[in-house]
Coordinates of N, CA, C and O in Angstrom, one line a residue:
M1 N 447.4 63.4 129.9 CA 447.4 64.5 129.0 C 447.1 64.0 127.6 O 447.6 63.0 127.1
T2 N 446.1 64.6 126.9 CA 445.7 64.2 125.6 C 446.5 64.9 124.6 O 446.7 66.1 124.6
Q3 N 447.0 64.1 123.6 CA 447.8 64.7 122.5 C 446.9 64.8 121.3 O 446.3 63.9 120.9
I4 N 446.9 66.0 120.7 CA 446.1 66.3 119.5 C 447.1 66.1 118.3 O 448.1 66.7 118.2
R5 N 446.7 65.2 117.4 CA 447.5 64.9 116.2 C 447.0 65.8 115.1 O 445.9 65.8 114.7
S6 N 447.9 66.5 114.5 CA 447.6 67.4 113.4 C 447.4 66.6 112.1 O 448.2 65.7 111.9
R7 N 446.5 67.0 111.3 CA 446.2 66.4 110.1 C 447.0 67.2 109.0 O 447.0 68.4 109.0
P8 N 447.4 66.5 108.0 CA 448.1 67.2 106.8 C 447.0 68.1 106.2 O 445.8 67.8 106.2
R9 N 447.5 69.1 105.6 CA 446.6 70.1 104.9 C 445.8 69.4 103.8 O 444.7 69.8 103.5
S10 N 446.4 68.5 103.1 CA 445.7 67.8 102.0 C 444.5 67.0 102.5 O 443.5 67.0 101.9
E11 N 444.6 66.4 103.7 CA 443.5 65.7 104.3 C 442.4 66.7 104.7 O 441.2 66.4 104.5
L12 N 442.8 67.8 105.3 CA 441.8 68.8 105.7 C 441.1 69.4 104.5 O 439.9 69.6 104.5
F13 N 441.8 69.6 103.4 CA 441.3 70.1 102.1 C 440.3 69.1 101.6 O 439.2 69.5 101.2
A14 N 440.6 67.9 101.5 CA 439.8 66.8 101.0 C 438.5 66.7 101.8 O 437.4 66.6 101.3
A15 N 438.6 66.8 103.2 CA 437.4 66.8 104.0 C 436.5 68.0 103.8 O 435.3 67.9 103.8
G16 N 437.1 69.2 103.6 CA 436.4 70.4 103.3 C 435.6 70.2 102.0 O 434.4 70.6 101.9
V17 N 436.3 69.7 101.0 CA 435.6 69.5 99.7 C 434.5 68.5 99.8 O 433.4 68.7 99.2
L18 N 434.7 67.4 100.6 CA 433.6 66.4 100.8 C 432.4 67.1 101.4 O 431.3 66.9 100.9
V19 N 432.6 67.8 102.5 CA 431.5 68.4 103.2 C 430.7 69.5 102.2 O 429.5 69.5 102.1
T20 N 431.5 70.3 101.6 CA 430.9 71.3 100.7 C 430.2 70.7 99.5 O 429.0 71.1 99.2
A21 N 430.8 69.7 98.9 CA 430.2 69.1 97.7 C 428.9 68.3 98.1 O 427.9 68.3 97.4
T22 N 428.9 67.7 99.3 CA 427.7 67.0 99.8 C 426.6 68.0 100.1 O 425.4 67.8 99.7
A23 N 426.9 69.2 100.6 CA 425.9 70.2 100.9 C 425.3 70.7 99.6 O 424.1 70.9 99.5
I24 N 426.2 70.9 98.6 CA 425.7 71.3 97.3 C 424.7 70.3 96.6 O 423.7 70.6 96.1
L25 N 425.1 69.0 96.7 CA 424.3 68.0 96.2 C 422.9 68.0 96.9 O 421.9 67.9 96.2
V26 N 422.9 68.0 98.2 CA 421.6 68.0 98.9 C 420.8 69.2 98.5 O 419.6 69.1 98.2
A27 N 421.4 70.4 98.4 CA 420.6 71.6 98.0 C 420.1 71.5 96.6 O 418.9 71.9 96.4
Q28 N 420.8 70.9 95.7 CA 420.4 70.8 94.3 C 419.2 69.8 94.2 O 418.2 70.1 93.5
F29 N 419.3 68.7 95.0 CA 418.2 67.8 94.9 C 416.9 68.3 95.6 O 415.8 68.0 95.2
L30 N 417.1 69.2 96.6 CA 415.9 69.7 97.3 C 415.3 70.9 96.5 O 414.1 71.2 96.8
T31 N 416.0 71.5 95.5 CA 415.4 72.6 94.8 C 415.2 72.3 93.3 O 415.3 73.2 92.5
A32 N 414.8 71.1 93.0 CA 414.4 70.7 91.7 C 413.1 71.5 91.3 O 412.3 71.8 92.1
T33 N 413.0 71.8 90.0 CA 411.9 72.5 89.4 C 410.7 71.6 89.2 O 410.8 70.6 88.5
P34 N 409.5 71.9 89.8 CA 408.4 71.1 89.5 C 407.9 71.3 88.1 O 407.9 72.4 87.5
T35 N 407.4 70.2 87.5 CA 406.8 70.2 86.1 C 405.3 70.3 86.2 O 404.7 69.5 86.9
A36 N 404.8 71.4 85.6 CA 403.3 71.6 85.7 C 402.7 71.3 84.3 O 403.3 71.5 83.3
V37 N 401.4 70.9 84.4 CA 400.6 70.6 83.2 C 399.8 71.9 82.9 O 399.1 72.3 83.8
V38 N 399.9 72.4 81.7 CA 399.2 73.7 81.4 C 398.3 73.4 80.2 O 398.7 72.8 79.2
V39 N 397.0 73.8 80.3 CA 396.1 73.6 79.2 C 395.5 74.9 78.8 O 395.1 75.8 79.6
G40 N 395.6 75.2 77.5 CA 395.0 76.4 76.9 C 395.9 77.6 76.9 O 397.0 77.5 77.4
D41 N 395.4 78.6 76.3 CA 396.2 79.8 76.1 C 396.3 80.7 77.4 O 397.2 81.4 77.6
E42 N 395.4 80.5 78.3 CA 395.3 81.3 79.4 C 396.2 80.7 80.6 O 396.1 81.2 81.7
S43 N 396.9 79.6 80.3 CA 397.8 79.0 81.2 C 397.1 78.5 82.5 O 397.4 78.8 83.6
T44 N 396.1 77.7 82.3 CA 395.4 77.1 83.4 C 396.2 76.0 83.9 O 396.5 75.0 83.2
R45 N 396.5 76.1 85.1 CA 397.4 75.0 85.7 C 396.6 73.9 86.3 O 395.7 74.1 87.1
L46 N 396.9 72.7 85.8 CA 396.1 71.5 86.3 C 396.7 70.8 87.5 O 396.1 70.1 88.2
G47 N 398.1 70.9 87.6 CA 398.7 70.2 88.7 C 400.2 69.9 88.4 O 400.7 70.2 87.3
T48 N 400.9 69.4 89.4 CA 402.3 69.0 89.3 C 402.4 67.6 88.9 O 401.8 66.7 89.6
V49 N 403.2 67.3 87.9 CA 403.3 65.9 87.4 C 404.6 65.3 88.0 O 404.6 64.1 88.4
G50 N 405.7 66.0 88.1 CA 406.9 65.5 88.7 C 407.9 66.6 88.8 O 407.6 67.7 88.8
W51 N 409.2 66.2 88.9 CA 410.3 67.1 89.2 C 411.2 67.1 88.0 O 411.4 66.0 87.4
Q52 N 411.8 68.2 87.6 CA 412.6 68.3 86.5 C 413.9 69.1 86.8 O 413.9 70.0 87.6
F53 N 415.0 68.6 86.2 CA 416.3 69.3 86.4 C 416.7 70.0 85.1 O 416.6 69.3 84.1
G54 N 417.1 71.2 85.2 CA 417.6 71.9 84.0 C 419.0 71.6 83.8 O 419.7 70.9 84.6
L55 N 419.6 72.0 82.7 CA 421.0 71.8 82.3 C 421.9 72.3 83.4 O 422.9 71.5 83.8
H56 N 421.7 73.4 83.9 CA 422.5 74.0 85.0 C 422.5 73.1 86.2 O 423.6 72.8 86.8
D57 N 421.3 72.6 86.6 CA 421.2 71.7 87.7 C 422.0 70.4 87.5 O 422.7 69.9 88.4
V58 N 421.9 69.8 86.3 CA 422.6 68.6 86.0 C 424.1 68.8 86.0 O 424.8 67.9 86.6
V59 N 424.6 69.9 85.5 CA 426.0 70.2 85.5 C 426.5 70.3 87.0 O 427.5 69.7 87.4
V60 N 425.8 71.0 87.8 CA 426.2 71.2 89.2 C 426.2 69.9 89.9 O 427.1 69.6 90.7
I61 N 425.2 69.1 89.7 CA 425.1 67.8 90.4 C 426.2 66.9 89.9 O 426.9 66.2 90.8
A62 N 426.6 66.9 88.7 CA 427.6 66.0 88.2 C 429.0 66.5 88.8 O 429.8 65.6 89.2
V63 N 429.3 67.8 88.8 CA 430.5 68.3 89.3 C 430.6 68.0 90.8 O 431.6 67.5 91.3
A64 N 429.5 68.2 91.5 CA 429.5 67.9 93.0 C 429.7 66.5 93.3 O 430.4 66.1 94.2
A65 N 429.1 65.6 92.5 CA 429.2 64.2 92.7 C 430.6 63.7 92.4 O 431.2 62.9 93.2
C66 N 431.3 64.3 91.4 CA 432.7 63.9 91.1 C 433.6 64.4 92.3 O 434.5 63.7 92.7
A67 N 433.3 65.6 92.8 CA 434.1 66.1 93.9 C 433.9 65.2 95.2 O 434.9 65.0 95.9
V68 N 432.7 64.8 95.4 CA 432.5 63.9 96.6 C 433.2 62.6 96.4 O 433.9 62.1 97.3
G69 N 433.2 62.0 95.2 CA 433.9 60.8 95.0 C 435.4 60.9 95.1 O 436.1 60.1 95.7
A70 N 435.9 62.0 94.5 CA 437.4 62.2 94.5 C 437.9 62.4 95.9 O 438.9 61.9 96.4
S71 N 437.2 63.3 96.7 CA 437.6 63.6 98.0 C 437.5 62.4 99.0 O 438.3 62.1 99.8
T72 N 436.4 61.6 98.8 CA 436.2 60.4 99.6 C 437.3 59.4 99.3 O 437.9 58.8 100.2
T73 N 437.6 59.2 98.0 CA 438.7 58.3 97.6 C 440.0 58.7 98.2 O 440.8 57.9 98.8
A74 N 440.3 60.0 98.1 CA 441.6 60.6 98.7 C 441.7 60.3 100.2 O 442.7 60.0 100.7
L75 N 440.6 60.6 100.9 CA 440.6 60.4 102.3 C 440.7 58.9 102.7 O 441.5 58.6 103.7
L76 N 440.1 58.0 102.0 CA 440.1 56.6 102.3 C 441.5 56.0 102.0 O 442.0 55.1 102.6
N77 N 442.2 56.5 100.9 CA 443.5 56.0 100.5 C 444.6 56.7 101.3 O 445.8 56.3 101.1
G78 N 444.3 57.6 102.2 CA 445.4 58.3 102.9 C 446.3 59.1 102.0 O 447.4 58.6 101.7
I79 N 445.9 60.2 101.6 CA 446.5 61.0 100.5 C 448.0 61.0 100.5 O 448.6 61.3 101.5
G80 N 448.6 60.5 99.4 CA 450.0 60.5 99.2 C 450.8 59.5 100.1 O 452.0 59.7 100.2
S81 N 450.1 58.5 100.7 CA 450.9 57.7 101.6 C 451.8 56.7 100.8 O 452.8 56.3 101.4
S82 N 451.5 56.4 99.6 CA 452.4 55.5 98.9 C 452.5 55.9 97.4 O 452.4 55.1 96.5
S83 N 452.7 57.2 97.2 CA 452.7 57.6 95.8 C 453.8 57.1 95.0 O 453.7 56.8 93.8
A84 N 455.0 56.9 95.5 CA 456.1 56.4 94.8 C 455.9 54.9 94.5 O 456.1 54.5 93.3
T85 N 455.3 54.1 95.4 CA 455.1 52.7 95.1 C 454.0 52.6 94.1 O 454.1 51.8 93.2
S86 N 452.9 53.3 94.2 CA 451.8 53.2 93.2 C 452.3 53.6 91.8 O 451.9 53.1 90.8
A87 N 453.1 54.6 91.7 CA 453.7 55.1 90.4 C 454.5 54.0 89.8 O 454.5 53.8 88.6
D88 N 455.3 53.3 90.6 CA 456.1 52.2 90.1 C 455.3 51.0 89.6 O 455.6 50.4 88.6
T89 N 454.2 50.7 90.3 CA 453.5 49.5 89.9 C 452.5 49.8 88.8 O 452.2 48.8 88.1
T90 N 452.1 51.0 88.5 CA 451.2 51.3 87.4 C 451.9 51.5 86.1 O 451.3 51.5 85.0
C91 N 453.2 51.7 86.1 CA 454.0 51.9 84.8 C 454.2 50.5 84.2 O 454.9 49.7 84.7
S92 N 453.7 50.3 82.9 CA 454.0 49.1 82.2 C 455.1 49.2 81.3 O 455.8 48.2 81.0
D93 N 455.4 50.4 80.8 CA 456.6 50.6 79.9 C 457.9 50.6 80.7 O 458.0 51.3 81.7
T94 N 458.8 49.8 80.3 CA 460.1 49.6 81.1 C 460.9 50.9 81.1 O 461.5 51.3 82.1
S95 N 460.9 51.7 80.0 CA 461.6 52.9 80.0 C 461.0 53.9 80.9 O 461.7 54.7 81.5
T96 N 459.7 54.0 80.9 CA 459.0 54.9 81.9 C 459.4 54.5 83.3 O 459.6 55.3 84.1
Q97 N 459.4 53.2 83.6 CA 459.6 52.7 84.9 C 461.1 53.0 85.3 O 461.3 53.4 86.5
E98 N 462.0 52.9 84.4 CA 463.4 53.2 84.7 C 463.6 54.7 85.0 O 464.3 55.0 85.9
S99 N 462.9 55.6 84.3 CA 463.0 57.0 84.5 C 462.4 57.3 85.9 O 462.8 58.2 86.6
T100 N 461.2 56.6 86.2 CA 460.6 56.8 87.5 C 461.5 56.4 88.6 O 461.6 57.0 89.6
D101 N 462.2 55.2 88.4 CA 463.1 54.7 89.4 C 464.2 55.7 89.7 O 464.6 55.9 90.8
S102 N 464.8 56.2 88.6 CA 465.9 57.1 88.8 C 465.5 58.4 89.4 O 466.2 59.0 90.3
T103 N 464.3 58.9 89.1 CA 463.7 60.1 89.7 C 463.5 59.9 91.2 O 463.8 60.7 92.0
S104 N 462.9 58.7 91.5 CA 462.6 58.4 92.9 C 463.9 58.2 93.7 O 463.9 58.6 94.9
S105 N 464.9 57.6 93.1 CA 466.1 57.5 93.8 C 466.8 58.8 94.1 O 467.4 59.0 95.1
E106 N 466.7 59.7 93.1 CA 467.2 61.1 93.3 C 466.5 61.8 94.5 O 467.1 62.5 95.3
L107 N 465.1 61.6 94.5 CA 464.3 62.2 95.5 C 464.7 61.6 96.9 O 464.7 62.3 97.9
L108 N 464.9 60.3 96.9 CA 465.2 59.6 98.1 C 466.6 60.1 98.6 O 466.7 60.3 99.8
Q109 N 467.5 60.3 97.8 CA 468.8 60.8 98.2 C 468.7 62.3 98.8 O 469.3 62.6 99.8
A110 N 467.9 63.1 98.1 CA 467.7 64.4 98.6 C 467.0 64.4 100.0 O 467.4 65.1 100.9
R111 N 466.0 63.6 100.1 CA 465.3 63.4 101.4 C 466.2 62.9 102.5 O 466.2 63.3 103.6
R112 N 467.1 61.9 102.1 CA 468.0 61.3 103.0 C 469.0 62.4 103.6 O 469.2 62.4 104.8
Q113 N 469.4 63.3 102.8 CA 470.3 64.4 103.2 C 469.6 65.3 104.2 O 470.1 65.6 105.3
E114 N 468.3 65.6 103.9 CA 467.5 66.4 104.9 C 467.3 65.6 106.2 O 467.5 66.2 107.3
W115 N 467.0 64.4 106.1 CA 466.8 63.5 107.3 C 468.1 63.4 108.2 O 468.0 63.4 109.4
E116 N 469.2 63.3 107.5 CA 470.5 63.2 108.2 C 470.8 64.5 109.0 O 471.3 64.4 110.1
T117 N 470.5 65.6 108.4 CA 470.7 66.9 109.1 C 469.8 67.0 110.4 O 470.2 67.5 111.4
V118 N 468.6 66.5 110.2 CA 467.7 66.5 111.3 C 468.2 65.5 112.4 O 468.1 65.8 113.6
S119 N 468.7 64.4 112.0 CA 469.2 63.4 113.0 C 470.3 63.9 113.9 O 470.3 63.5 115.1
E120 N 471.1 64.8 113.4 CA 472.2 65.4 114.2 C 471.7 66.2 115.3 O 472.4 66.5 116.3
R121 N 470.4 66.7 115.3 CA 469.9 67.6 116.3 C 469.0 66.9 117.3 O 468.4 67.6 118.2
L122 N 469.0 65.6 117.3 CA 468.1 64.9 118.2 C 468.8 64.4 119.5 O 470.1 64.2 119.5
A123 N 468.0 64.1 120.5 CA 468.6 63.5 121.7 C 469.0 62.0 121.4 O 468.7 61.5 120.4
S124 N 469.6 61.4 122.4 CA 470.2 60.1 122.2 C 469.2 59.0 121.7 O 469.5 58.4 120.6
N125 N 468.2 58.8 122.4 CA 467.2 57.7 122.0 C 466.5 58.2 120.7 O 466.2 57.3 119.9
E126 N 466.2 59.4 120.6 CA 465.5 59.9 119.4 C 466.4 59.7 118.2 O 465.9 59.3 117.1
E127 N 467.7 60.0 118.4 CA 468.6 59.8 117.3 C 468.7 58.3 116.9 O 468.7 58.0 115.7
Q128 N 468.8 57.4 117.8 CA 468.8 56.0 117.6 C 467.6 55.5 116.8 O 467.8 54.8 115.8
V129 N 466.5 55.9 117.2 CA 465.2 55.4 116.6 C 465.1 56.1 115.2 O 464.8 55.4 114.2
Y130 N 465.4 57.4 115.1 CA 465.3 58.1 113.8 C 466.3 57.5 112.8 O 466.0 57.2 111.6
Q131 N 467.5 57.2 113.3 CA 468.6 56.6 112.4 C 468.2 55.2 111.9 O 468.4 54.8 110.8
A132 N 467.5 54.4 112.8 CA 467.1 53.1 112.4 C 466.0 53.2 111.2 O 466.1 52.4 110.3
V133 N 465.1 54.1 111.3 CA 464.1 54.3 110.3 C 464.8 54.9 109.0 O 464.5 54.5 107.9
L134 N 465.7 55.8 109.2 CA 466.5 56.4 108.1 C 467.3 55.3 107.3 O 467.3 55.3 106.1
D135 N 467.9 54.4 108.1 CA 468.7 53.3 107.4 C 467.8 52.4 106.6 O 468.2 51.7 105.7
A136 N 466.5 52.3 106.9 CA 465.5 51.5 106.2 C 464.8 52.3 105.1 O 463.7 51.9 104.7
D137 N 465.4 53.3 104.7 CA 464.9 54.2 103.6 C 463.6 54.9 104.0 O 462.7 55.1 103.2
G138 N 463.4 55.2 105.3 CA 462.3 56.0 105.7 C 461.0 55.2 106.1 O 460.0 55.8 106.5
V139 N 461.0 53.9 106.0 CA 459.8 53.1 106.4 C 460.3 51.8 107.1 O 461.1 51.1 106.6
L140 N 459.7 51.6 108.3 CA 460.2 50.5 109.1 C 459.1 50.1 110.1 O 458.5 51.0 110.8
P141 N 458.8 48.8 110.3 CA 457.8 48.4 111.3 C 458.3 48.8 112.7 O 459.6 48.7 113.0
Q142 N 457.5 49.2 113.6 CA 457.9 49.6 115.0 C 458.6 48.4 115.7 O 459.5 48.6 116.4
S143 N 458.1 47.2 115.5 CA 458.8 46.1 116.1 C 460.2 45.9 115.7 O 461.1 45.5 116.4
E144 N 460.5 46.2 114.4 CA 461.8 46.1 113.9 C 462.7 47.2 114.5 O 463.9 46.9 114.7
I145 N 462.2 48.3 114.8 CA 463.0 49.3 115.5 C 463.5 48.8 116.8 O 464.6 49.0 117.2
V146 N 462.6 48.1 117.6 CA 463.0 47.5 118.8 C 464.1 46.6 118.6 O 465.1 46.6 119.4
N147 N 464.1 45.7 117.6 CA 465.1 44.8 117.3 C 466.4 45.4 117.0 O 467.5 45.0 117.4
R148 N 466.4 46.5 116.1 CA 467.6 47.1 115.6 C 468.3 48.0 116.7 O 469.5 48.2 116.6
T149 N 467.5 48.6 117.6 CA 468.1 49.6 118.5 C 468.4 49.0 119.9 O 469.1 49.6 120.7
E150 N 467.9 47.8 120.2 CA 468.0 47.2 121.5 C 467.4 48.0 122.6 O 467.8 47.9 123.7
L151 N 466.5 48.9 122.3 CA 465.7 49.7 123.3 C 464.5 48.9 123.6 O 464.0 48.1 122.8
S152 N 463.9 49.1 124.8 CA 462.7 48.4 125.1 C 461.5 48.9 124.3 O 461.6 50.0 123.7
K153 N 460.4 48.1 124.2 CA 459.2 48.5 123.5 C 458.7 49.8 124.0 O 458.3 50.7 123.3
A154 N 458.7 50.0 125.3 CA 458.1 51.2 126.0 C 459.0 52.4 125.6 O 458.5 53.5 125.3
T155 N 460.3 52.2 125.6 CA 461.2 53.4 125.3 C 461.0 53.8 123.8 O 461.0 54.9 123.5
V156 N 460.9 52.8 122.9 CA 460.7 53.1 121.5 C 459.4 53.8 121.3 O 459.3 54.8 120.6
S157 N 458.3 53.3 122.0 CA 457.0 53.9 121.9 C 457.0 55.4 122.4 O 456.5 56.3 121.7
R158 N 457.7 55.6 123.5 CA 457.8 57.0 124.1 C 458.6 57.9 123.1 O 458.3 59.1 122.9
T159 N 459.7 57.3 122.6 CA 460.5 58.1 121.7 C 459.8 58.4 120.4 O 459.9 59.5 119.9
L160 N 459.0 57.5 119.9 CA 458.2 57.8 118.7 C 457.1 58.8 119.0 O 456.9 59.7 118.1
D161 N 456.6 58.8 120.2 CA 455.6 59.9 120.6 C 456.3 61.2 120.5 O 455.7 62.2 119.9
S162 N 457.5 61.3 121.0 CA 458.3 62.6 121.0 C 458.6 63.0 119.5 O 458.5 64.2 119.2
L163 N 459.0 62.0 118.7 CA 459.3 62.3 117.3 C 458.1 62.7 116.5 O 458.1 63.6 115.6
E164 N 457.0 62.1 116.8 CA 455.7 62.5 116.2 C 455.3 63.9 116.6 O 454.8 64.7 115.7
A165 N 455.5 64.2 117.8 CA 455.2 65.6 118.3 C 456.0 66.6 117.6 O 455.5 67.8 117.4
K166 N 457.2 66.3 117.2 CA 458.1 67.2 116.4 C 457.8 67.1 114.9 O 458.5 67.7 114.1
N167 N 456.8 66.3 114.5 CA 456.5 66.1 113.1 C 457.6 65.5 112.3 O 457.8 65.9 111.1
L168 N 458.4 64.6 112.9 CA 459.5 64.0 112.2 C 459.2 62.6 111.7 O 459.8 62.1 110.7
V169 N 458.3 61.9 112.4 CA 457.8 60.6 111.9 C 456.3 60.5 112.0 O 455.7 61.4 112.7
E170 N 455.8 59.5 111.4 CA 454.4 59.2 111.4 C 454.2 57.8 111.6 O 454.8 57.0 110.9
R171 N 453.3 57.3 112.5 CA 453.0 55.9 112.7 C 451.6 55.6 112.0 O 450.7 56.4 112.2
K172 N 451.6 54.6 111.2 CA 450.4 54.1 110.6 C 450.1 52.7 111.0 O 451.0 51.9 111.1
R173 N 448.9 52.4 111.4 CA 448.5 51.1 111.8 C 448.5 50.1 110.7 O 447.9 50.4 109.6
R174 N 449.1 49.0 110.8 CA 449.1 47.9 109.8 C 448.9 46.6 110.6 O 449.9 46.2 111.3
G175 N 447.7 46.0 110.5 CA 447.5 44.8 111.2 C 447.6 45.0 112.7 O 447.0 45.8 113.3
M176 N 448.4 44.1 113.3 CA 448.6 44.2 114.7 C 449.7 45.1 115.2 O 449.9 45.3 116.4
G177 N 450.4 45.8 114.3 CA 451.5 46.7 114.6 C 451.4 48.0 113.9 O 450.4 48.3 113.3
N178 N 452.5 48.7 114.0 CA 452.6 50.0 113.4 C 453.8 50.1 112.4 O 454.8 49.4 112.6
I179 N 453.6 50.8 111.3 CA 454.7 51.1 110.4 C 455.1 52.6 110.7 O 454.2 53.5 110.8
V180 N 456.4 52.8 110.8 CA 456.9 54.1 111.1 C 457.4 54.7 109.8 O 458.2 54.1 109.1
L181 N 457.0 56.0 109.5 CA 457.4 56.6 108.3 C 458.1 58.0 108.6 O 457.6 58.7 109.5
L182 N 459.2 58.3 108.0 CA 459.8 59.6 108.2 C 459.0 60.6 107.4 O 458.5 60.3 106.3
T183 N 458.8 61.8 107.9 CA 458.0 62.8 107.2 C 458.9 63.9 106.7 O 460.0 64.0 107.0

């Protein structure tokens, strides 16, 4: 049985922007205005010298190119996968970093409460695996789950399949293994 993995809306939106902006770029480049050489008052046309873009064309091309770049970057970076980590590393001012840390710890506590209520509604193996990831603040290598729960690799893998189907966890490939994230 093939399992279809749903994509987050942000990834679908970025993919849609990428396709649309690329189509706009192609259309703009294919519809450039030819430059003609005209001699005399009667507008005798001697031929086409090259192609010219008007101000409107340049603005549309620039906006579409920015949209292509932004959506491609978002898709390649896996939209929002490590926003808290990147926010902490880019802050150089210590006061800003302290406020970011306190905000992220408040968010973590709020998420932890949500996750704990979810944990109470799960089956035995699901609860063990979910609780192991929860105890690690929502991020844990799959191999570590096997060590912490004393379940077999196959049981952990099947349990994660079940939790992924319920949109409670997400597995991301990292090197030779997987990182499990609570959603």
